[in-house]
PDB file of C-alpha atoms in Angstrom:
ATOM      1  CA  UNK A   1      -9.738  11.539 -14.262  1.00 61.00           C
ATOM      2  CA  UNK A   2     -12.546   9.249 -15.352  1.00 70.00           C
ATOM      3  CA  UNK A   3     -14.367   7.844 -12.335  1.00 69.00           C
ATOM      4  CA  UNK A   4     -14.834   4.554 -14.212  1.00 80.00           C
ATOM      5  CA  UNK A   5     -11.109   3.972 -13.685  1.00 88.00           C
ATOM      6  CA  UNK A   6     -11.916   2.945 -10.114  1.00 89.00           C
ATOM      7  CA  UNK A   7     -13.546  -0.297 -11.214  1.00 90.00           C
ATOM      8  CA  UNK A   8     -10.860  -0.894 -13.831  1.00 94.00           C
ATOM      9  CA  UNK A   9      -8.214  -0.683 -11.119  1.00 95.00           C
ATOM     10  CA  UNK A  10     -10.018  -3.034  -8.767  1.00 96.00           C
ATOM     11  CA  UNK A  11     -10.112  -5.638 -11.529  1.00 95.00           C
ATOM     12  CA  UNK A  12      -6.321  -5.390 -11.621  1.00 97.00           C
ATOM     13  CA  UNK A  13      -5.882  -5.921  -7.874  1.00 98.00           C
ATOM     14  CA  UNK A  14      -8.429  -8.747  -7.969  1.00 97.00           C
ATOM     15  CA  UNK A  15      -6.383 -10.507 -10.646  1.00 96.00           C
ATOM     16  CA  UNK A  16      -3.156 -10.159  -8.647  1.00 97.00           C
ATOM     17  CA  UNK A  17      -4.877 -11.468  -5.525  1.00 97.00           C
ATOM     18  CA  UNK A  18      -6.411 -14.442  -7.316  1.00 97.00           C
ATOM     19  CA  UNK A  19      -3.100 -15.273  -8.984  1.00 95.00           C
ATOM     20  CA  UNK A  20      -1.173 -15.346  -5.703  1.00 96.00           C
ATOM     21  CA  UNK A  21      -3.757 -16.676  -3.238  1.00 96.00           C
ATOM     22  CA  UNK A  22      -3.137 -20.280  -4.237  1.00 94.00           C
ATOM     23  CA  UNK A  23       0.315 -20.049  -2.643  1.00 95.00           C
ATOM     24  CA  UNK A  24      -1.089 -19.311   0.813  1.00 96.00           C
ATOM     25  CA  UNK A  25       0.823 -21.272   3.446  1.00 97.00           C
ATOM     26  CA  UNK A  26       2.948 -23.104   0.887  1.00 96.00           C
ATOM     27  CA  UNK A  27       6.200 -21.519   2.039  1.00 97.00           C
ATOM     28  CA  UNK A  28       7.228 -20.044  -1.324  1.00 96.00           C
ATOM     29  CA  UNK A  29       7.072 -16.250  -1.078  1.00 95.00           C
ATOM     30  CA  UNK A  30       8.952 -15.731  -4.356  1.00 94.00           C
ATOM     31  CA  UNK A  31       6.496 -17.841  -6.361  1.00 94.00           C
ATOM     32  CA  UNK A  32       3.562 -16.055  -4.749  1.00 95.00           C
ATOM     33  CA  UNK A  33       5.056 -12.657  -5.552  1.00 95.00           C
ATOM     34  CA  UNK A  34       5.824 -13.636  -9.139  1.00 94.00           C
ATOM     35  CA  UNK A  35       2.269 -14.864  -9.662  1.00 94.00           C
ATOM     36  CA  UNK A  36       0.888 -11.569  -8.358  1.00 96.00           C
ATOM     37  CA  UNK A  37       3.235  -9.581 -10.604  1.00 95.00           C
ATOM     38  CA  UNK A  38       2.324 -11.636 -13.672  1.00 94.00           C
ATOM     39  CA  UNK A  39      -1.383 -11.299 -13.016  1.00 95.00           C
ATOM     40  CA  UNK A  40      -1.273  -7.577 -12.302  1.00 96.00           C
ATOM     41  CA  UNK A  41       0.884  -6.797 -15.333  1.00 95.00           C
ATOM     42  CA  UNK A  42      -1.420  -8.683 -17.700  1.00 95.00           C
ATOM     43  CA  UNK A  43      -4.537  -7.069 -16.214  1.00 96.00           C
ATOM     44  CA  UNK A  44      -3.079  -3.585 -16.702  1.00 96.00           C
ATOM     45  CA  UNK A  45      -3.172  -4.064 -20.481  1.00 93.00           C
ATOM     46  CA  UNK A  46      -6.973  -3.618 -20.341  1.00 92.00           C
ATOM     47  CA  UNK A  47      -6.952  -0.355 -18.339  1.00 95.00           C
ATOM     48  CA  UNK A  48      -7.691   2.869 -20.221  1.00 93.00           C
ATOM     49  CA  UNK A  49      -4.617   4.853 -19.146  1.00 95.00           C
ATOM     50  CA  UNK A  50      -1.208   5.969 -20.329  1.00 96.00           C
ATOM     51  CA  UNK A  51       0.504   4.802 -17.167  1.00 96.00           C
ATOM     52  CA  UNK A  52       4.099   4.915 -16.034  1.00 96.00           C
ATOM     53  CA  UNK A  53       5.271   2.946 -13.005  1.00 95.00           C
ATOM     54  CA  UNK A  54       7.003   5.265 -10.517  1.00 94.00           C
ATOM     55  CA  UNK A  55       6.970   2.792  -7.626  1.00 94.00           C
ATOM     56  CA  UNK A  56       7.112  -0.877  -8.481  1.00 92.00           C
ATOM     57  CA  UNK A  57       9.127  -4.055  -8.273  1.00 88.00           C
ATOM     58  CA  UNK A  58      12.515  -2.355  -8.676  1.00 78.00           C
ATOM     59  CA  UNK A  59      14.701  -0.925 -11.413  1.00 74.00           C
ATOM     60  CA  UNK A  60      14.740  -2.356 -14.951  1.00 63.00           C
ATOM     61  CA  UNK A  61      17.776  -4.537 -14.236  1.00 64.00           C
ATOM     62  CA  UNK A  62      16.123  -5.936 -11.084  1.00 72.00           C
ATOM     63  CA  UNK A  63      12.585  -6.688 -12.277  1.00 74.00           C
ATOM     64  CA  UNK A  64      11.320  -7.980 -15.630  1.00 82.00           C
ATOM     65  CA  UNK A  65       7.808  -6.573 -15.070  1.00 91.00           C
ATOM     66  CA  UNK A  66       6.284  -3.616 -13.254  1.00 92.00           C
ATOM     67  CA  UNK A  67       9.734  -2.077 -12.995  1.00 92.00           C
ATOM     68  CA  UNK A  68      10.177   1.639 -12.350  1.00 90.00           C
ATOM     69  CA  UNK A  69       9.655   3.475 -15.624  1.00 92.00           C
ATOM     70  CA  UNK A  70       7.649   0.723 -17.323  1.00 94.00           C
ATOM     71  CA  UNK A  71       4.636   1.840 -19.344  1.00 95.00           C
ATOM     72  CA  UNK A  72       1.349   0.130 -18.476  1.00 96.00           C
ATOM     73  CA  UNK A  73      -2.209   0.472 -19.717  1.00 95.00           C
ATOM     74  CA  UNK A  74      -3.782   0.608 -23.170  1.00 94.00           C
ATOM     75  CA  UNK A  75      -2.125   3.900 -24.194  1.00 93.00           C
ATOM     76  CA  UNK A  76      -5.084   4.950 -26.328  1.00 91.00           C
ATOM     77  CA  UNK A  77      -5.111   8.411 -27.870  1.00 89.00           C
ATOM     78  CA  UNK A  78      -7.606   9.770 -25.321  1.00 88.00           C
ATOM     79  CA  UNK A  79      -6.283   7.955 -22.258  1.00 91.00           C
ATOM     80  CA  UNK A  80      -4.985   9.992 -19.314  1.00 93.00           C
ATOM     81  CA  UNK A  81      -1.268  10.128 -18.480  1.00 96.00           C
ATOM     82  CA  UNK A  82      -0.839   8.883 -14.920  1.00 96.00           C
ATOM     83  CA  UNK A  83       1.723   7.830 -12.323  1.00 97.00           C
ATOM     84  CA  UNK A  84       1.298   4.277 -11.062  1.00 97.00           C
ATOM     85  CA  UNK A  85       2.533   2.908  -7.736  1.00 96.00           C
ATOM     86  CA  UNK A  86       2.064  -0.815  -7.165  1.00 96.00           C
ATOM     87  CA  UNK A  87       2.709  -3.562  -4.687  1.00 95.00           C
ATOM     88  CA  UNK A  88       1.291  -6.661  -6.393  1.00 96.00           C
ATOM     89  CA  UNK A  89       1.623  -8.636  -3.157  1.00 96.00           C
ATOM     90  CA  UNK A  90       2.236  -6.621  -0.026  1.00 96.00           C
ATOM     91  CA  UNK A  91       3.186  -9.249   2.503  1.00 94.00           C
ATOM     92  CA  UNK A  92       4.955 -12.001   0.574  1.00 95.00           C
ATOM     93  CA  UNK A  93       6.108 -13.571   3.844  1.00 95.00           C
ATOM     94  CA  UNK A  94       2.560 -13.327   5.188  1.00 96.00           C
ATOM     95  CA  UNK A  95       1.051 -15.310   2.330  1.00 96.00           C
ATOM     96  CA  UNK A  96       3.891 -17.855   2.354  1.00 96.00           C
ATOM     97  CA  UNK A  97       3.225 -18.522   6.056  1.00 96.00           C
ATOM     98  CA  UNK A  98      -0.561 -18.289   5.801  1.00 96.00           C
ATOM     99  CA  UNK A  99      -0.693 -15.175   7.989  1.00 95.00           C
ATOM    100  CA  UNK A 100      -3.222 -12.297   7.867  1.00 94.00           C
ATOM    101  CA  UNK A 101      -3.151  -8.947   6.045  1.00 94.00           C
ATOM    102  CA  UNK A 102      -1.548  -9.834   2.692  1.00 96.00           C
ATOM    103  CA  UNK A 103      -3.044  -7.554   0.024  1.00 97.00           C
ATOM    104  CA  UNK A 104      -2.621  -6.553  -3.633  1.00 97.00           C
ATOM    105  CA  UNK A 105      -2.384  -2.764  -3.982  1.00 97.00           C
ATOM    106  CA  UNK A 106      -2.440  -0.023  -6.637  1.00 97.00           C
ATOM    107  CA  UNK A 107      -2.228   3.759  -6.251  1.00 97.00           C
ATOM    108  CA  UNK A 108      -2.739   6.093  -9.209  1.00 97.00           C
ATOM    109  CA  UNK A 109      -2.371   9.852  -9.654  1.00 96.00           C
ATOM    110  CA  UNK A 110      -1.991  12.372 -12.490  1.00 96.00           C
ATOM    111  CA  UNK A 111       1.427  12.291 -14.135  1.00 96.00           C
ATOM    112  CA  UNK A 112       4.188  13.899 -12.073  1.00 95.00           C
ATOM    113  CA  UNK A 113       2.286  14.030  -8.771  1.00 97.00           C
ATOM    114  CA  UNK A 114       3.565  10.970  -6.871  1.00 96.00           C
ATOM    115  CA  UNK A 115       6.845  11.260  -5.002  1.00 94.00           C
ATOM    116  CA  UNK A 116       9.591   9.176  -6.651  1.00 90.00           C
ATOM    117  CA  UNK A 117      10.788   7.704  -3.383  1.00 89.00           C
ATOM    118  CA  UNK A 118      14.123   5.875  -3.289  1.00 87.00           C
ATOM    119  CA  UNK A 119      14.068   2.243  -2.197  1.00 87.00           C
ATOM    120  CA  UNK A 120      15.103   2.888   1.368  1.00 91.00           C
ATOM    121  CA  UNK A 121      13.498   3.146   4.789  1.00 94.00           C
ATOM    122  CA  UNK A 122      11.165   5.949   5.866  1.00 95.00           C
ATOM    123  CA  UNK A 123      10.079   7.030   9.322  1.00 97.00           C
ATOM    124  CA  UNK A 124       6.276   7.384   9.213  1.00 98.00           C
ATOM    125  CA  UNK A 125       3.283   8.431  11.258  1.00 98.00           C
ATOM    126  CA  UNK A 126      -0.340   8.138  10.160  1.00 98.00           C
ATOM    127  CA  UNK A 127      -3.694   8.986  11.748  1.00 98.00           C
ATOM    128  CA  UNK A 128      -7.327   9.054  10.685  1.00 97.00           C
ATOM    129  CA  UNK A 129      -9.451  12.105   9.768  1.00 97.00           C
ATOM    130  CA  UNK A 130     -10.331  13.131  13.351  1.00 97.00           C
ATOM    131  CA  UNK A 131      -6.659  13.600  14.269  1.00 97.00           C
ATOM    132  CA  UNK A 132      -5.602  15.209  10.994  1.00 96.00           C
ATOM    133  CA  UNK A 133      -3.343  18.242  11.530  1.00 95.00           C
ATOM    134  CA  UNK A 134      -2.621  17.361  15.141  1.00 97.00           C
ATOM    135  CA  UNK A 135       0.530  15.212  14.832  1.00 97.00           C
ATOM    136  CA  UNK A 136       4.097  16.076  13.900  1.00 97.00           C
ATOM    137  CA  UNK A 137       6.576  13.418  12.861  1.00 97.00           C
ATOM    138  CA  UNK A 138       9.444  14.960  14.829  1.00 96.00           C
ATOM    139  CA  UNK A 139       7.404  15.775  17.943  1.00 97.00           C
ATOM    140  CA  UNK A 140       7.896  13.685  21.095  1.00 97.00           C
ATOM    141  CA  UNK A 141       5.938  10.424  20.976  1.00 97.00           C
ATOM    142  CA  UNK A 142       3.898  11.228  24.082  1.00 97.00           C
ATOM    143  CA  UNK A 143       2.971  14.657  22.719  1.00 97.00           C
ATOM    144  CA  UNK A 144       1.556  13.114  19.546  1.00 98.00           C
ATOM    145  CA  UNK A 145      -0.333  10.457  21.482  1.00 98.00           C
ATOM    146  CA  UNK A 146      -1.916  12.994  23.829  1.00 97.00           C
ATOM    147  CA  UNK A 147      -3.024  15.065  20.824  1.00 98.00           C
ATOM    148  CA  UNK A 148      -4.622  12.040  19.150  1.00 98.00           C
ATOM    149  CA  UNK A 149      -6.333  10.963  22.376  1.00 97.00           C
ATOM    150  CA  UNK A 150      -7.839  14.430  22.772  1.00 97.00           C
ATOM    151  CA  UNK A 151      -9.022  14.483  19.154  1.00 97.00           C
ATOM    152  CA  UNK A 152     -10.666  11.063  19.504  1.00 97.00           C
ATOM    153  CA  UNK A 153     -12.137  11.888  22.934  1.00 97.00           C
ATOM    154  CA  UNK A 154     -10.346   8.893  24.437  1.00 97.00           C
ATOM    155  CA  UNK A 155      -8.162   8.308  27.438  1.00 97.00           C
ATOM    156  CA  UNK A 156      -4.562   7.891  26.367  1.00 96.00           C
ATOM    157  CA  UNK A 157      -4.502   4.364  27.819  1.00 96.00           C
ATOM    158  CA  UNK A 158      -7.374   3.477  25.450  1.00 97.00           C
ATOM    159  CA  UNK A 159      -5.410   4.404  22.310  1.00 97.00           C
ATOM    160  CA  UNK A 160      -4.058   1.569  20.162  1.00 98.00           C
ATOM    161  CA  UNK A 161      -0.810   2.212  18.302  1.00 98.00           C
ATOM    162  CA  UNK A 162       0.217  -0.173  15.531  1.00 98.00           C
ATOM    163  CA  UNK A 163       3.980  -0.702  15.150  1.00 98.00           C
ATOM    164  CA  UNK A 164       5.990  -3.119  13.037  1.00 96.00           C
ATOM    165  CA  UNK A 165       7.582  -5.869  15.108  1.00 96.00           C
ATOM    166  CA  UNK A 166      11.249  -5.134  14.394  1.00 96.00           C
ATOM    167  CA  UNK A 167      14.289  -4.545  16.647  1.00 96.00           C
ATOM    168  CA  UNK A 168      14.664  -1.046  15.206  1.00 96.00           C
ATOM    169  CA  UNK A 169      11.422  -0.123  16.977  1.00 97.00           C
ATOM    170  CA  UNK A 170      12.425  -1.236  20.465  1.00 97.00           C
ATOM    171  CA  UNK A 171      12.931   2.325  21.707  1.00 97.00           C
ATOM    172  CA  UNK A 172       9.661   3.499  20.106  1.00 97.00           C
ATOM    173  CA  UNK A 173       7.751   0.641  21.706  1.00 98.00           C
ATOM    174  CA  UNK A 174       9.159   1.570  25.125  1.00 98.00           C
ATOM    175  CA  UNK A 175       8.096   5.213  24.648  1.00 97.00           C
ATOM    176  CA  UNK A 176       4.562   4.225  23.657  1.00 98.00           C
ATOM    177  CA  UNK A 177       4.312   1.879  26.634  1.00 97.00           C
ATOM    178  CA  UNK A 178       5.618   4.593  28.939  1.00 97.00           C
ATOM    179  CA  UNK A 179       2.835   6.878  27.696  1.00 97.00           C
ATOM    180  CA  UNK A 180       0.343   4.202  28.743  1.00 96.00           C
ATOM    181  CA  UNK A 181      -0.992   3.250  25.307  1.00 97.00           C
ATOM    182  CA  UNK A 182      -1.975  -0.135  23.974  1.00 97.00           C
ATOM    183  CA  UNK A 183       0.216  -1.561  21.187  1.00 98.00           C
ATOM    184  CA  UNK A 184      -0.584  -3.882  18.318  1.00 97.00           C
ATOM    185  CA  UNK A 185       2.506  -5.319  16.637  1.00 96.00           C
ATOM    186  CA  UNK A 186       2.464  -6.458  13.019  1.00 94.00           C
ATOM    187  CA  UNK A 187       5.000  -8.444  11.044  1.00 92.00           C
ATOM    188  CA  UNK A 188       4.750  -7.221   7.438  1.00 92.00           C
ATOM    189  CA  UNK A 189       2.461  -5.039   5.372  1.00 90.00           C
ATOM    190  CA  UNK A 190       2.678  -1.441   6.522  1.00 91.00           C
ATOM    191  CA  UNK A 191       0.313  -0.140   3.804  1.00 95.00           C
ATOM    192  CA  UNK A 192      -2.503  -2.145   5.387  1.00 94.00           C
ATOM    193  CA  UNK A 193      -1.385  -1.030   8.862  1.00 95.00           C
ATOM    194  CA  UNK A 194      -1.430   2.679   7.965  1.00 96.00           C
ATOM    195  CA  UNK A 195      -4.779   2.300   6.200  1.00 95.00           C
ATOM    196  CA  UNK A 196      -6.310   0.771   9.335  1.00 95.00           C
ATOM    197  CA  UNK A 197      -6.084   4.107  11.200  1.00 96.00           C
ATOM    198  CA  UNK A 198      -8.935   5.469   9.081  1.00 96.00           C
ATOM    199  CA  UNK A 199     -11.473   2.764   9.912  1.00 94.00           C
ATOM    200  CA  UNK A 200     -12.929   2.665  13.429  1.00 91.00           C
ATOM    201  CA  UNK A 201     -13.804  -1.034  13.181  1.00 91.00           C
ATOM    202  CA  UNK A 202     -10.107  -1.940  13.062  1.00 93.00           C
ATOM    203  CA  UNK A 203      -9.498  -0.491  16.530  1.00 94.00           C
ATOM    204  CA  UNK A 204      -6.263   1.167  15.326  1.00 96.00           C
ATOM    205  CA  UNK A 205      -5.761   4.838  16.241  1.00 98.00           C
ATOM    206  CA  UNK A 206      -2.145   5.637  15.288  1.00 98.00           C
ATOM    207  CA  UNK A 207       0.442   4.117  12.972  1.00 98.00           C
ATOM    208  CA  UNK A 208       4.112   4.653  13.859  1.00 98.00           C
ATOM    209  CA  UNK A 209       6.935   2.781  12.164  1.00 95.00           C
ATOM    210  CA  UNK A 210      10.097   2.856  10.113  1.00 96.00           C
ATOM    211  CA  UNK A 211       9.321   0.960   6.935  1.00 94.00           C
ATOM    212  CA  UNK A 212       9.773   1.128   3.187  1.00 93.00           C
ATOM    213  CA  UNK A 213       9.638   4.570   1.570  1.00 92.00           C
ATOM    214  CA  UNK A 214       7.850   3.292  -1.573  1.00 93.00           C
ATOM    215  CA  UNK A 215       5.148   1.756   0.623  1.00 95.00           C
ATOM    216  CA  UNK A 216       4.872   5.113   2.375  1.00 96.00           C
ATOM    217  CA  UNK A 217       3.876   6.802  -0.880  1.00 96.00           C
ATOM    218  CA  UNK A 218       1.288   4.111  -1.645  1.00 97.00           C
ATOM    219  CA  UNK A 219      -0.187   4.437   1.842  1.00 97.00           C
ATOM    220  CA  UNK A 220      -0.241   8.231   1.503  1.00 97.00           C
ATOM    221  CA  UNK A 221      -2.537   7.943  -1.526  1.00 97.00           C
ATOM    222  CA  UNK A 222      -4.993   5.913   0.547  1.00 97.00           C
ATOM    223  CA  UNK A 223      -4.771   8.365   3.463  1.00 97.00           C
ATOM    224  CA  UNK A 224      -5.504  11.261   1.098  1.00 96.00           C
ATOM    225  CA  UNK A 225      -8.589   9.473  -0.201  1.00 96.00           C
ATOM    226  CA  UNK A 226      -9.771   8.783   3.347  1.00 96.00           C
ATOM    227  CA  UNK A 227      -9.126  12.267   4.737  1.00 96.00           C
ATOM    228  CA  UNK A 228      -6.428  11.092   7.111  1.00 97.00           C
ATOM    229  CA  UNK A 229      -2.867  12.309   7.493  1.00 97.00           C
ATOM    230  CA  UNK A 230       0.548  10.858   6.940  1.00 97.00           C
ATOM    231  CA  UNK A 231       4.021  12.328   7.364  1.00 98.00           C
ATOM    232  CA  UNK A 232       7.346  10.753   6.533  1.00 97.00           C
ATOM    233  CA  UNK A 233      11.074  11.284   6.507  1.00 96.00           C
ATOM    234  CA  UNK A 234      13.667   9.191   4.723  1.00 95.00           C
ATOM    235  CA  UNK A 235      15.577   7.037   7.177  1.00 93.00           C
ATOM    236  CA  UNK A 236      18.370   5.161   5.372  1.00 92.00           C
ATOM    237  CA  UNK A 237      19.888   2.514   7.634  1.00 88.00           C
ATOM    238  CA  UNK A 238      23.114   1.799   5.762  1.00 89.00           C
ATOM    239  CA  UNK A 239      25.769   3.446   3.614  1.00 89.00           C
ATOM    240  CA  UNK A 240      24.333   1.594   0.634  1.00 88.00           C
ATOM    241  CA  UNK A 241      20.907   3.127   1.222  1.00 89.00           C
ATOM    242  CA  UNK A 242      22.434   6.599   1.629  1.00 90.00           C
ATOM    243  CA  UNK A 243      24.223   6.145  -1.701  1.00 88.00           C
ATOM    244  CA  UNK A 244      20.957   5.060  -3.334  1.00 86.00           C
ATOM    245  CA  UNK A 245      19.273   8.224  -2.057  1.00 89.00           C
ATOM    246  CA  UNK A 246      22.091  10.409  -3.375  1.00 89.00           C
ATOM    247  CA  UNK A 247      21.876   8.748  -6.791  1.00 86.00           C
ATOM    248  CA  UNK A 248      18.243   9.885  -6.970  1.00 86.00           C
ATOM    249  CA  UNK A 249      19.111  13.451  -5.939  1.00 87.00           C
ATOM    250  CA  UNK A 250      18.309  13.119  -2.243  1.00 90.00           C
ATOM    251  CA  UNK A 251      21.184  15.007  -0.559  1.00 88.00           C
ATOM    252  CA  UNK A 252      21.443  15.035   3.220  1.00 87.00           C
ATOM    253  CA  UNK A 253      19.358  18.179   3.735  1.00 86.00           C
ATOM    254  CA  UNK A 254      16.564  16.721   1.636  1.00 88.00           C
ATOM    255  CA  UNK A 255      16.802  13.362   3.429  1.00 90.00           C
ATOM    256  CA  UNK A 256      16.232  15.194   6.738  1.00 91.00           C
ATOM    257  CA  UNK A 257      13.113  16.967   5.422  1.00 94.00           C
ATOM    258  CA  UNK A 258       9.751  16.043   6.932  1.00 96.00           C
ATOM    259  CA  UNK A 259       7.505  15.104   4.020  1.00 97.00           C
ATOM    260  CA  UNK A 260       3.876  16.117   4.381  1.00 97.00           C
ATOM    261  CA  UNK A 261       0.959  14.384   2.697  1.00 97.00           C
ATOM    262  CA  UNK A 262       1.144  17.003  -0.061  1.00 97.00           C
ATOM    263  CA  UNK A 263       4.842  16.246  -0.606  1.00 96.00           C
ATOM    264  CA  UNK A 264       4.073  12.546  -0.931  1.00 97.00           C
ATOM    265  CA  UNK A 265       0.995  13.008  -3.139  1.00 97.00           C
ATOM    266  CA  UNK A 266       0.723  16.368  -4.929  1.00 96.00           C
ATOM    267  CA  UNK A 267      -2.777  15.927  -6.360  1.00 95.00           C
ATOM    268  CA  UNK A 268      -6.353  16.088  -5.125  1.00 93.00           C
ATOM    269  CA  UNK A 269      -7.555  13.506  -7.660  1.00 94.00           C
ATOM    270  CA  UNK A 270      -5.982  10.161  -6.853  1.00 96.00           C
ATOM    271  CA  UNK A 271      -7.215   6.577  -6.811  1.00 97.00           C
ATOM    272  CA  UNK A 272      -6.384   3.676  -4.505  1.00 97.00           C
ATOM    273  CA  UNK A 273      -7.428   0.053  -4.840  1.00 97.00           C
ATOM    274  CA  UNK A 274      -6.622  -3.019  -2.748  1.00 98.00           C
ATOM    275  CA  UNK A 275      -7.815  -6.621  -2.705  1.00 98.00           C
ATOM    276  CA  UNK A 276      -7.318  -8.975   0.205  1.00 98.00           C
ATOM    277  CA  UNK A 277      -5.187 -12.048  -0.437  1.00 98.00           C
ATOM    278  CA  UNK A 278      -5.337 -13.419   3.126  1.00 97.00           C
ATOM    279  CA  UNK A 279      -7.875 -12.343   5.761  1.00 96.00           C
ATOM    280  CA  UNK A 280      -6.976  -9.081   7.453  1.00 92.00           C
ATOM    281  CA  UNK A 281      -8.205  -6.296   9.705  1.00 88.00           C
ATOM    282  CA  UNK A 282      -9.860  -4.466   6.804  1.00 90.00           C
ATOM    283  CA  UNK A 283     -10.237  -6.923   3.928  1.00 95.00           C
ATOM    284  CA  UNK A 284     -11.154 -10.586   3.742  1.00 97.00           C
ATOM    285  CA  UNK A 285      -8.827 -12.804   1.768  1.00 97.00           C
ATOM    286  CA  UNK A 286      -9.567 -14.882  -1.316  1.00 97.00           C
ATOM    287  CA  UNK A 287     -12.035 -17.661  -0.554  1.00 97.00           C
ATOM    288  CA  UNK A 288     -12.302 -20.678  -2.833  1.00 96.00           C
ATOM    289  CA  UNK A 289     -15.797 -21.948  -3.586  1.00 96.00           C
ATOM    290  CA  UNK A 290     -17.254 -24.942  -5.351  1.00 95.00           C
ATOM    291  CA  UNK A 291     -17.389 -25.302  -9.134  1.00 93.00           C
ATOM    292  CA  UNK A 292     -14.034 -23.604  -9.730  1.00 93.00           C
ATOM    293  CA  UNK A 293     -15.114 -20.277  -8.255  1.00 96.00           C
ATOM    294  CA  UNK A 294     -13.435 -17.846  -5.869  1.00 97.00           C
ATOM    295  CA  UNK A 295     -14.627 -14.810  -3.906  1.00 98.00           C
ATOM    296  CA  UNK A 296     -12.630 -11.597  -3.443  1.00 98.00           C
ATOM    297  CA  UNK A 297     -13.080  -8.613  -1.126  1.00 98.00           C
ATOM    298  CA  UNK A 298     -11.673  -5.253  -2.228  1.00 98.00           C
ATOM    299  CA  UNK A 299     -11.725  -1.564  -1.423  1.00 97.00           C
ATOM    300  CA  UNK A 300     -11.422   1.175  -4.038  1.00 96.00           C
ATOM    301  CA  UNK A 301     -11.452   4.906  -3.358  1.00 95.00           C
ATOM    302  CA  UNK A 302     -11.032   8.275  -5.022  1.00 95.00           C
ATOM    303  CA  UNK A 303      -9.896  11.437  -3.258  1.00 94.00           C
ATOM    304  CA  UNK A 304     -11.747  13.923  -5.488  1.00 92.00           C
ATOM    305  CA  UNK A 305     -15.169  12.570  -4.597  1.00 91.00           C
ATOM    306  CA  UNK A 306     -14.341  10.985  -1.243  1.00 91.00           C
ATOM    307  CA  UNK A 307     -16.088   7.820  -2.387  1.00 92.00           C
ATOM    308  CA  UNK A 308     -15.059   4.561  -0.728  1.00 94.00           C
ATOM    309  CA  UNK A 309     -16.410   1.357  -2.222  1.00 94.00           C
ATOM    310  CA  UNK A 310     -16.080  -2.132  -0.794  1.00 96.00           C
ATOM    311  CA  UNK A 311     -16.438  -4.648  -3.580  1.00 96.00           C
ATOM    312  CA  UNK A 312     -17.358  -8.311  -3.122  1.00 97.00           C
ATOM    313  CA  UNK A 313     -16.942 -10.329  -6.293  1.00 97.00           C
ATOM    314  CA  UNK A 314     -17.337 -13.981  -7.285  1.00 97.00           C
ATOM    315  CA  UNK A 315     -15.070 -15.139 -10.097  1.00 96.00           C
ATOM    316  CA  UNK A 316     -15.288 -18.137 -12.406  1.00 95.00           C
ATOM    317  CA  UNK A 317     -11.612 -19.085 -12.510  1.00 93.00           C
ATOM    318  CA  UNK A 318     -11.989 -21.123 -15.697  1.00 92.00           C
ATOM    319  CA  UNK A 319     -13.436 -18.068 -17.483  1.00 91.00           C
ATOM    320  CA  UNK A 320     -10.748 -15.580 -16.429  1.00 88.00           C
ATOM    321  CA  UNK A 321      -8.505 -15.468 -19.504  1.00 89.00           C
ATOM    322  CA  UNK A 322      -5.487 -14.135 -17.602  1.00 89.00           C
ATOM    323  CA  UNK A 323      -5.631 -16.807 -14.906  1.00 89.00           C
ATOM    324  CA  UNK A 324      -6.246 -19.582 -17.431  1.00 87.00           C
ATOM    325  CA  UNK A 325      -3.234 -18.406 -19.447  1.00 85.00           C
ATOM    326  CA  UNK A 326      -1.057 -18.339 -16.329  1.00 82.00           C
ATOM    327  CA  UNK A 327      -2.135 -21.840 -15.311  1.00 74.00           C
ATOM    328  CA  UNK A 328      -1.312 -23.156 -18.766  1.00 71.00           C
ATOM    329  CA  UNK A 329       2.090 -21.472 -18.635  1.00 68.00           C
ATOM    330  CA  UNK A 330       3.039 -23.033 -15.288  1.00 58.00           C
ATOM    331  CA  UNK A 331       1.495 -26.442 -15.928  1.00 50.00           C
TER     332      UNK A 331
END
């Protein structure tokens, strides 16, 4: 795929971040999410791809834009056919409450290479490049932690494991504590949490959680770009979720299958882009400046080349046609 697509994608995440950042701390997660969706969808019309959304805002009857199956991009005669996975605002509750780590995210891969994950829960583990190949999703927690500690040349009590702060993780948290590790709990945004394992400055060594399966696929694209590892297994928590899996062809044997990084992302040429909406461990949030300007901080990466770019940009909000159009619409 054309390497120039990296910068095209980051413009899309920037637009979603700028569209939603104004709702920070205003208590309206739905309005923030809708603004991000509107901005991202409009920005996609300028991207030189023949894209199809495989992970998005829901099915056609649930979401008016960025729904699963929607076609995005310019669809020019020479444009590449690609799978698109999006989360226009990962962390809607975070931005509504003014909390850290809300981001706008896109993952892209050649057509037919991203797992079409049902909208259910997934048990996940992720580590950075140094621990790649040394963890197993179904292995005992302590065994995995000892393997990571050895790979990172750390004492096990110096490892930091990031886990979502949910009652369903109470037993996991007790096991990690029993092994002697440090724990960092997070509220929402498990794409950002998994991504943090690949950057030493974040202080995060291992990601363990049961979170959304679609978010697992998006995170897997980032981990592939960064040389890390992620494994997952569907973990439906209700009869309704089991039925949803079966509707998509996920029978019980398949649900119980451990999905490797290659199962989640079956391509060596994938792109990932994210822009911070609120300040986080990896990305700074949108900052408003004088004279109707705003600053964004993004990361964009490609697995084929291993290139990771951090992009700081200053935007004139009154010259961004998409944002001006959205402001006029909601005035």
